[in-house]
Amino acid sequence: MKHLIVYAHPNPKSFNHAILETTVRELERKGHQVVERDLYSLHFNPILSGSDFEAFQAGTVPADIKEEQDHISTADVITMIYPIWWAGLPAMIKGYIDRVFSYGFAYKYSEEGSPVGLLAGKKGMIINTQGTPREYYDSTGMTEALKKTSDTGILGFCGIESVGHVFFGAVPAVDDAVRHGMLVRLQDKLNEIF
């Protein structure tokens, strides 16, 4: 399978980066093709601008958006790896979705006004870290809200089948042994799905 990994964390020494490395290594070990898009190292511009809208309306796509759309078009699986900040997506990944998952590429509306996902046939996976303990997010309903927003509101809206959403909580508060255990669980999950 062809995997696209969209990664968004500004610190190359973060646990998110260890997740990225583990994911790439495990998928490649199983014979999958993997393309990584590290949005911070690429200096991806997350700001959806008026000129983007003008280009879309003129029937053209800005080059940086087109490059990302080409990666999505050729992928069988799209995996997003990013931290949860303030109970949501960091601006970088949100901006990527705003700009790249554009009307006419990722979705459109039927004549009746119903949304139609244009990325049907693709699978999607999301891997998140949180500073807050997982139990807090579960007990307050935030885990389910994040799943609804990302798995349904983004992936499903575009026709992408969600095959997994993995959360790792309290990451800054736990020791290396616990974080190592999280990476082992991630490997198991990847082997289960792919």
Coordinates of C-alpha atoms in Angstrom, one line a residue:
M1 CA 0.0 0.0 0.0
K2 CA 1.0 3.6 -0.5
H3 CA 1.0 5.6 2.7
L4 CA 1.1 9.4 3.1
I5 CA 2.0 10.6 6.5
V6 CA 1.2 14.2 7.3
Y7 CA 3.2 15.2 10.4
A8 CA 2.8 18.4 12.3
H9 CA 5.0 19.2 15.4
P10 CA 7.6 21.9 15.6
N11 CA 10.1 20.1 17.8
P12 CA 12.2 17.4 16.1
K13 CA 13.0 15.8 19.5
S14 CA 9.3 15.5 20.5
F15 CA 7.5 12.3 21.3
N16 CA 5.4 13.0 18.2
H17 CA 8.6 12.6 16.2
A18 CA 9.3 9.3 17.9
I19 CA 5.7 8.3 16.8
L20 CA 6.5 9.4 13.2
E21 CA 9.8 7.3 13.2
T22 CA 8.0 4.3 14.6
T23 CA 5.2 4.5 12.1
V24 CA 7.5 4.9 9.1
R25 CA 9.8 2.1 10.3
E26 CA 6.9 -0.3 11.0
L27 CA 5.1 0.3 7.7
E28 CA 8.3 0.0 5.6
R29 CA 9.3 -3.2 7.5
K30 CA 6.0 -4.6 6.3
G31 CA 6.7 -3.6 2.7
H32 CA 4.5 -0.5 2.4
Q33 CA 5.6 2.6 0.5
V34 CA 5.7 5.7 2.7
V35 CA 5.9 9.4 1.9
E36 CA 6.4 11.7 4.8
R37 CA 5.3 15.4 4.8
D38 CA 6.7 17.2 7.8
L39 CA 4.8 20.4 7.6
Y40 CA 7.1 22.4 9.8
S41 CA 10.3 21.4 8.1
L42 CA 8.6 22.1 4.7
H43 CA 7.6 25.5 6.0
F44 CA 4.1 24.8 4.8
N45 CA 2.0 28.0 4.8
P46 CA -1.1 27.2 6.8
I47 CA -2.9 30.4 6.0
L48 CA -5.9 30.1 3.6
S49 CA -5.7 33.4 1.8
G50 CA -7.9 35.4 -0.5
S51 CA -5.5 34.6 -3.3
D52 CA -6.1 30.9 -2.7
F53 CA -9.8 31.5 -3.2
E54 CA -9.2 33.6 -6.3
A55 CA -7.0 30.8 -7.8
F56 CA -9.6 28.1 -7.0
Q57 CA -12.3 30.3 -8.7
A58 CA -10.1 30.8 -11.7
G59 CA -9.7 27.0 -12.0
T60 CA -6.1 26.9 -10.9
V61 CA -4.5 25.5 -7.8
P62 CA -1.5 27.2 -6.0
A63 CA 1.7 25.2 -6.5
D64 CA 2.2 24.3 -2.8
I65 CA -1.4 23.1 -2.5
K66 CA -1.2 21.1 -5.7
E67 CA 1.9 19.3 -4.5
E68 CA 0.1 18.2 -1.4
Q69 CA -3.0 17.2 -3.3
D70 CA -0.8 15.1 -5.7
H71 CA 0.5 13.2 -2.6
I72 CA -3.0 12.6 -1.4
S73 CA -4.2 11.5 -4.8
T74 CA -1.6 8.8 -5.1
A75 CA -1.9 7.5 -1.4
D76 CA -4.0 4.6 -0.4
V77 CA -3.8 5.6 3.3
I78 CA -3.4 9.0 4.8
T79 CA -2.1 9.1 8.4
M80 CA -2.0 12.4 10.3
I81 CA 0.3 12.7 13.4
Y82 CA 0.0 15.8 15.6
P83 CA -0.5 16.9 19.2
I84 CA -3.8 18.0 20.7
W85 CA -3.4 21.7 21.7
W86 CA -6.2 23.5 23.5
A87 CA -8.6 20.6 22.8
G88 CA -8.1 20.7 19.0
L89 CA -5.9 20.7 16.0
P90 CA -2.7 22.8 16.0
A91 CA -2.9 25.7 13.5
M92 CA -0.4 24.1 11.2
I93 CA -2.5 20.9 10.6
K94 CA -5.8 22.9 10.6
G95 CA -4.4 25.2 7.9
Y96 CA -3.2 22.2 5.9
I97 CA -6.7 20.8 5.9
D98 CA -8.2 24.3 5.2
R99 CA -6.0 24.8 2.1
V100 CA -5.4 21.2 0.8
F101 CA -8.7 19.5 1.4
S102 CA -10.4 22.1 -0.8
Y103 CA -13.8 22.2 -2.6
G104 CA -13.6 20.3 -5.9
F105 CA -10.6 18.2 -4.7
A106 CA -11.7 16.6 -1.4
Y107 CA -15.4 17.2 -1.5
K108 CA -18.2 18.9 -3.5
Y109 CA -22.0 19.4 -3.0
S110 CA -24.6 17.5 -5.0
E111 CA -27.4 19.4 -6.8
E112 CA -29.5 18.9 -3.6
G113 CA -26.8 20.5 -1.5
S114 CA -25.6 17.3 0.2
P115 CA -21.8 16.9 0.7
V116 CA -20.1 14.3 -1.5
G117 CA -16.6 13.0 -0.5
L118 CA -14.3 12.9 -3.4
L119 CA -11.6 10.9 -1.7
A120 CA -13.6 7.7 -1.3
G121 CA -11.6 4.5 -1.4
K122 CA -8.8 5.9 0.7
K123 CA -8.3 5.0 4.4
G124 CA -7.3 7.4 7.1
M125 CA -5.7 7.1 10.5
I126 CA -5.0 9.8 13.1
I127 CA -2.4 9.6 15.9
N128 CA -2.6 12.2 18.6
T129 CA -0.6 13.1 21.8
Q130 CA -2.0 15.0 24.7
G131 CA -0.5 16.6 27.7
T132 CA -3.7 15.9 29.7
P133 CA -4.3 12.4 30.9
R134 CA -6.5 10.3 28.6
E135 CA -8.9 9.6 31.5
Y136 CA -9.7 13.3 31.8
Y137 CA -10.5 13.6 28.1
D138 CA -12.6 10.4 28.2
S139 CA -14.6 11.5 31.3
T140 CA -15.3 15.0 29.9
G141 CA -16.4 13.7 26.5
M142 CA -13.4 15.4 24.7
T143 CA -12.1 12.1 23.3
E144 CA -15.4 11.4 21.5
A145 CA -15.6 15.1 20.5
L146 CA -12.2 14.9 18.9
K147 CA -13.1 11.7 17.1
K148 CA -16.3 13.2 15.8
T149 CA -14.6 16.3 14.6
S150 CA -11.6 14.6 12.9
D151 CA -12.8 11.2 11.9
T152 CA -16.3 12.2 10.9
G153 CA -16.1 15.9 10.2
I154 CA -12.9 15.8 8.2
L155 CA -12.0 12.3 7.0
G156 CA -15.6 11.0 6.6
F157 CA -16.8 14.3 5.1
C158 CA -14.2 13.8 2.3
G159 CA -15.1 10.1 1.8
I160 CA -12.0 8.7 3.6
E161 CA -12.7 5.6 5.7
S162 CA -11.3 6.0 9.3
V163 CA -9.4 2.9 10.3
G164 CA -8.1 4.1 13.6
H165 CA -7.6 7.0 15.9
V166 CA -4.9 6.6 18.6
F167 CA -4.6 8.9 21.6
F168 CA -1.6 9.0 23.9
G169 CA -2.3 11.0 27.0
A170 CA -0.2 12.7 29.7
V171 CA 2.9 12.4 27.5
P172 CA 5.0 15.1 29.3
A173 CA 4.2 13.6 32.7
V174 CA 5.2 10.0 32.1
D175 CA 8.7 8.5 32.0
D176 CA 10.6 7.0 29.1
A177 CA 9.5 3.5 30.0
V178 CA 5.8 4.4 29.7
R179 CA 6.4 6.3 26.4
H180 CA 8.3 3.2 25.1
G181 CA 5.2 1.1 26.0
M182 CA 3.1 3.6 24.0
L183 CA 5.3 3.0 21.0
V184 CA 4.9 -0.7 21.3
R185 CA 1.1 -0.3 21.5
L186 CA 1.4 1.8 18.3
Q187 CA 3.4 -0.9 16.5
D188 CA 0.7 -3.5 17.6
K189 CA -2.1 -1.2 16.3
L190 CA -0.3 -0.7 12.9
N191 CA 0.2 -4.4 12.6
E192 CA -3.5 -5.0 13.4
I193 CA -4.7 -2.5 10.8
F194 CA -2.1 -2.9 8.0

